[in-house]
CSV table of C-alpha atoms and ligand atoms in Angstrom, one decimal:
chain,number,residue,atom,x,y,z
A,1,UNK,CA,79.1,87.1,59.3
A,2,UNK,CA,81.3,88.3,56.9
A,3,UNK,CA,80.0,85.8,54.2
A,4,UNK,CA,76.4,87.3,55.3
A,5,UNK,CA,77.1,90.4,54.9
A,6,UNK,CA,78.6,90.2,51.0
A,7,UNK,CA,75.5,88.5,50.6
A,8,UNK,CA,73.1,91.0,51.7
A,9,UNK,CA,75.2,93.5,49.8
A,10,UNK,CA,74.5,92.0,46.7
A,11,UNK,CA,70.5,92.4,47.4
A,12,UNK,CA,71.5,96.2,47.9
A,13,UNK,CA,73.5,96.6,44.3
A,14,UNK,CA,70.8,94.8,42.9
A,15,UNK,CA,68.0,97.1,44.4
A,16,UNK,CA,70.1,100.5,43.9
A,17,UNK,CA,71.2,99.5,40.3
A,18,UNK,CA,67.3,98.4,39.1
A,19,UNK,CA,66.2,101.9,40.7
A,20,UNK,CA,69.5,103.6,38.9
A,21,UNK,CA,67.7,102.0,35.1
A,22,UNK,CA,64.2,103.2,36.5
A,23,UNK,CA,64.9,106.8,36.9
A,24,UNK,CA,67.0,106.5,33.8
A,25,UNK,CA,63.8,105.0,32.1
A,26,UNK,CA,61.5,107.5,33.6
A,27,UNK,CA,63.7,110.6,33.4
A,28,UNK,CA,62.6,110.7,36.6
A,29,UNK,CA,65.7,111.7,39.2
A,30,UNK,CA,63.8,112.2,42.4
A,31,UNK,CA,64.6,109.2,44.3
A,32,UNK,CA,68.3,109.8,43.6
A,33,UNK,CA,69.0,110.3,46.9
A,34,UNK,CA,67.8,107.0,47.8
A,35,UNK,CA,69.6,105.0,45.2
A,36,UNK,CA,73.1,106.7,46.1
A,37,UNK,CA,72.8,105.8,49.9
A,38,UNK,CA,71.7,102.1,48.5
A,39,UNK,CA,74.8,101.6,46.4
A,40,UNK,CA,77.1,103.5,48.8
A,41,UNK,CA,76.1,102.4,52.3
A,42,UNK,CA,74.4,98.7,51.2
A,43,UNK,CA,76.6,97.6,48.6
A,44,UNK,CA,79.9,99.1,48.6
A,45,UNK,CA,80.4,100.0,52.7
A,46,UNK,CA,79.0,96.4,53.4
A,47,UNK,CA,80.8,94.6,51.1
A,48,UNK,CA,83.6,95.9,52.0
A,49,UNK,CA,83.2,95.3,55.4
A,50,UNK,CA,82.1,91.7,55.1
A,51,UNK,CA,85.5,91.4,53.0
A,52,UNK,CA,87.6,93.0,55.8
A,53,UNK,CA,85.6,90.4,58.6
A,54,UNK,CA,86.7,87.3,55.9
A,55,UNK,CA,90.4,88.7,56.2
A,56,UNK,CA,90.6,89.4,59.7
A,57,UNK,CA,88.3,86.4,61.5
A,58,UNK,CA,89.1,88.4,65.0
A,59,UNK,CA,86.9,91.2,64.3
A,60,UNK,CA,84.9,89.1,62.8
A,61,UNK,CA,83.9,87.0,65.6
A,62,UNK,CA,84.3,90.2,68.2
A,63,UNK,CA,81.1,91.9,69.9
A,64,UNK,CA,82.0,94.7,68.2
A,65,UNK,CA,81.7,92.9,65.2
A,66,UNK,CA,78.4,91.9,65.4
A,67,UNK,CA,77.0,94.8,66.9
A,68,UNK,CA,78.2,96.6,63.8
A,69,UNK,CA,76.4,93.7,62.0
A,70,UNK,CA,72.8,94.2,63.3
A,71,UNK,CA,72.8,98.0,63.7
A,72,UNK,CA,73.9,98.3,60.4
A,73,UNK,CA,70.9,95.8,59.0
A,74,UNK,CA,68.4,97.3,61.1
A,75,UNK,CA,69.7,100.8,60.8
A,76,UNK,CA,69.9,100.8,56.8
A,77,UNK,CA,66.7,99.9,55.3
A,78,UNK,CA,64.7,101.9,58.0
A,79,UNK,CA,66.6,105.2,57.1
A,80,UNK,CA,66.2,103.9,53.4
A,81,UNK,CA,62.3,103.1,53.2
A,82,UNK,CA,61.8,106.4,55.3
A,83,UNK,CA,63.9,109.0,53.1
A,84,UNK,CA,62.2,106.4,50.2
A,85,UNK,CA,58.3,107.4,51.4
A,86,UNK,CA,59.3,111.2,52.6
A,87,UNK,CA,60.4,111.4,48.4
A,88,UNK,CA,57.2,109.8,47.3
A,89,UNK,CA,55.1,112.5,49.8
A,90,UNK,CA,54.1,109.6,52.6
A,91,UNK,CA,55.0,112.7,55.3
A,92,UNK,CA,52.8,111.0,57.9
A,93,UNK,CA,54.2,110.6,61.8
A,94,UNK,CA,56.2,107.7,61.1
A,95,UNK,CA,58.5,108.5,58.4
A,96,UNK,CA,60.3,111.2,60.0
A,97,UNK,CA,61.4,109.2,62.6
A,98,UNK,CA,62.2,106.4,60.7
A,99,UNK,CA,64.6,108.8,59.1
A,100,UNK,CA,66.1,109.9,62.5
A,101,UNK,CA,66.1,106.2,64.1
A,102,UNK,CA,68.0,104.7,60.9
A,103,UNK,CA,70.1,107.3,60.5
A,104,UNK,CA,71.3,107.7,64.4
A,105,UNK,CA,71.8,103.9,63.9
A,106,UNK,CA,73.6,103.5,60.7
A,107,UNK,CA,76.3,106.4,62.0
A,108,UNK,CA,76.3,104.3,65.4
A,109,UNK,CA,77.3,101.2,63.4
A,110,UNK,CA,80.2,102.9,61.6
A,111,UNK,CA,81.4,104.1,64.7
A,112,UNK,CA,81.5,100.6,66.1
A,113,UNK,CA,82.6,99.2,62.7
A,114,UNK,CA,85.4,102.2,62.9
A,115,UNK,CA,86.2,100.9,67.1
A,116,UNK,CA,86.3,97.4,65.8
A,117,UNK,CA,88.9,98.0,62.9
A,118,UNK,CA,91.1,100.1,64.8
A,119,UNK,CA,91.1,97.4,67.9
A,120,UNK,CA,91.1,94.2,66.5
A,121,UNK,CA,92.6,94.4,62.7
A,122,UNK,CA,96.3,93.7,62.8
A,123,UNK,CA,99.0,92.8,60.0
B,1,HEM,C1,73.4,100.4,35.9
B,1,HEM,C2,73.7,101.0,37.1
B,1,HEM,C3,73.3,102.5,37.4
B,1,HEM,C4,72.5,103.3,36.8
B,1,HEM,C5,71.6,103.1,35.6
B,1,HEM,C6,72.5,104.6,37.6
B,1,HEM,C7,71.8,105.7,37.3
B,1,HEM,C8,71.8,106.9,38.0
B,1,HEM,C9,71.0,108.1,37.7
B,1,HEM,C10,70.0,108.2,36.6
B,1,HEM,C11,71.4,109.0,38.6
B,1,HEM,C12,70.8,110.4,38.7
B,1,HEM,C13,71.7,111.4,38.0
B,1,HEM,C14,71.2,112.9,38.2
B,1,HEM,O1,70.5,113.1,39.2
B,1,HEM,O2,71.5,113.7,37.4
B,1,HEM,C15,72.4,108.5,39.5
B,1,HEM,C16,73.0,109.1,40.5
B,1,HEM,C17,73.9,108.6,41.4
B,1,HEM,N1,74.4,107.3,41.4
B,1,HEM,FE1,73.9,105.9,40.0
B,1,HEM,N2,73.4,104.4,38.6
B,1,HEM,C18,73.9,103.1,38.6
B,1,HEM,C19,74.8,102.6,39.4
B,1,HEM,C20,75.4,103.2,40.5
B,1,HEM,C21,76.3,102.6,41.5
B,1,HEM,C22,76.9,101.2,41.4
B,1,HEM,C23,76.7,103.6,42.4
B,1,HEM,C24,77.6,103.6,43.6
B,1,HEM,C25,78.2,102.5,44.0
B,1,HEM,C26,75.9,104.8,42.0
B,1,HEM,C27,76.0,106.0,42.7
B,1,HEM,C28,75.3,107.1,42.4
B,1,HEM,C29,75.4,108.4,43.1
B,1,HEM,C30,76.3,108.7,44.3
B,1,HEM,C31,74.5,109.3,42.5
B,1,HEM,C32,74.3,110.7,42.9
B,1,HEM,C33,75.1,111.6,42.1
B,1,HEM,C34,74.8,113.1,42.3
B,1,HEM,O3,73.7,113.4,42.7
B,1,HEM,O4,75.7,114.0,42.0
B,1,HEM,N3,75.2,104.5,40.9
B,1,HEM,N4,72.6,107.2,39.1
């Protein structure tokens, strides 16, 4: 799981970095917002954290652990498509909640990922 999640943090950098050179391209700075939380929360957070589960197989292999895992991957890229389609002025029903929904559930997984360090990472 930690394996998997470097992994799928390397799909994020690669996503968050080609939309960095687009709005460099296009002068064009309006989906900043998206491209931060795509470097920040998909690459760097989850490589880390994928690093720290290599290290320390216990809260790797702990229920905390991979409840982190999933609501981190679900949480993510429905909080990023939605703030992604609110910027480019999709405003319909859905979006907003997709916002709320992946946002509730990306906090929710640092919270468990936060439990799951302080319970079961030890020198
Ligand atoms: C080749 C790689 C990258 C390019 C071309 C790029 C490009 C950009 C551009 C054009 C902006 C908008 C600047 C503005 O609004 O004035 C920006 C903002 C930002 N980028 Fe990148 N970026 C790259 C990599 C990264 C990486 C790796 C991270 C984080 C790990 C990152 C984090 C941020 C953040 C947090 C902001 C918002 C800054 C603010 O609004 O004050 N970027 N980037």
């Amino acid at each position: 799981m930690g394996v998997k999640l470097i992994k799928i943090s390397v799909v994020y950098f690669v996503i968050g970095v080609l939309l960095g050179y687009h709005m460099s391209m296009a002068s064009d700075y309006s989906l900043t917002p998206v491209h931060a939380h795509v470097n920040l929360l998909g690459w760097t957070s989850m490589t880390l954290a994928g690093i720290l589960y290599v290290m320390f197989p216990k809260a790797e292999q702990s229920l905390s652990g991979k409840i982190h895992f999933w609501l981190h991957n679900i949480g993510l890229p429905l909080m990023m498509l939605g703030i992604f389609l609110a910027i480019s002025g999709v405003v319909s029903g859905i979006v907003p909640l997709m916002i709320i929904i992946g946002s509730n559930v990306v906090v929710l997984a640092v919270l468990v990922f936060a439990f799951n360090v302080f319970k079961n990472v030890k020198a």
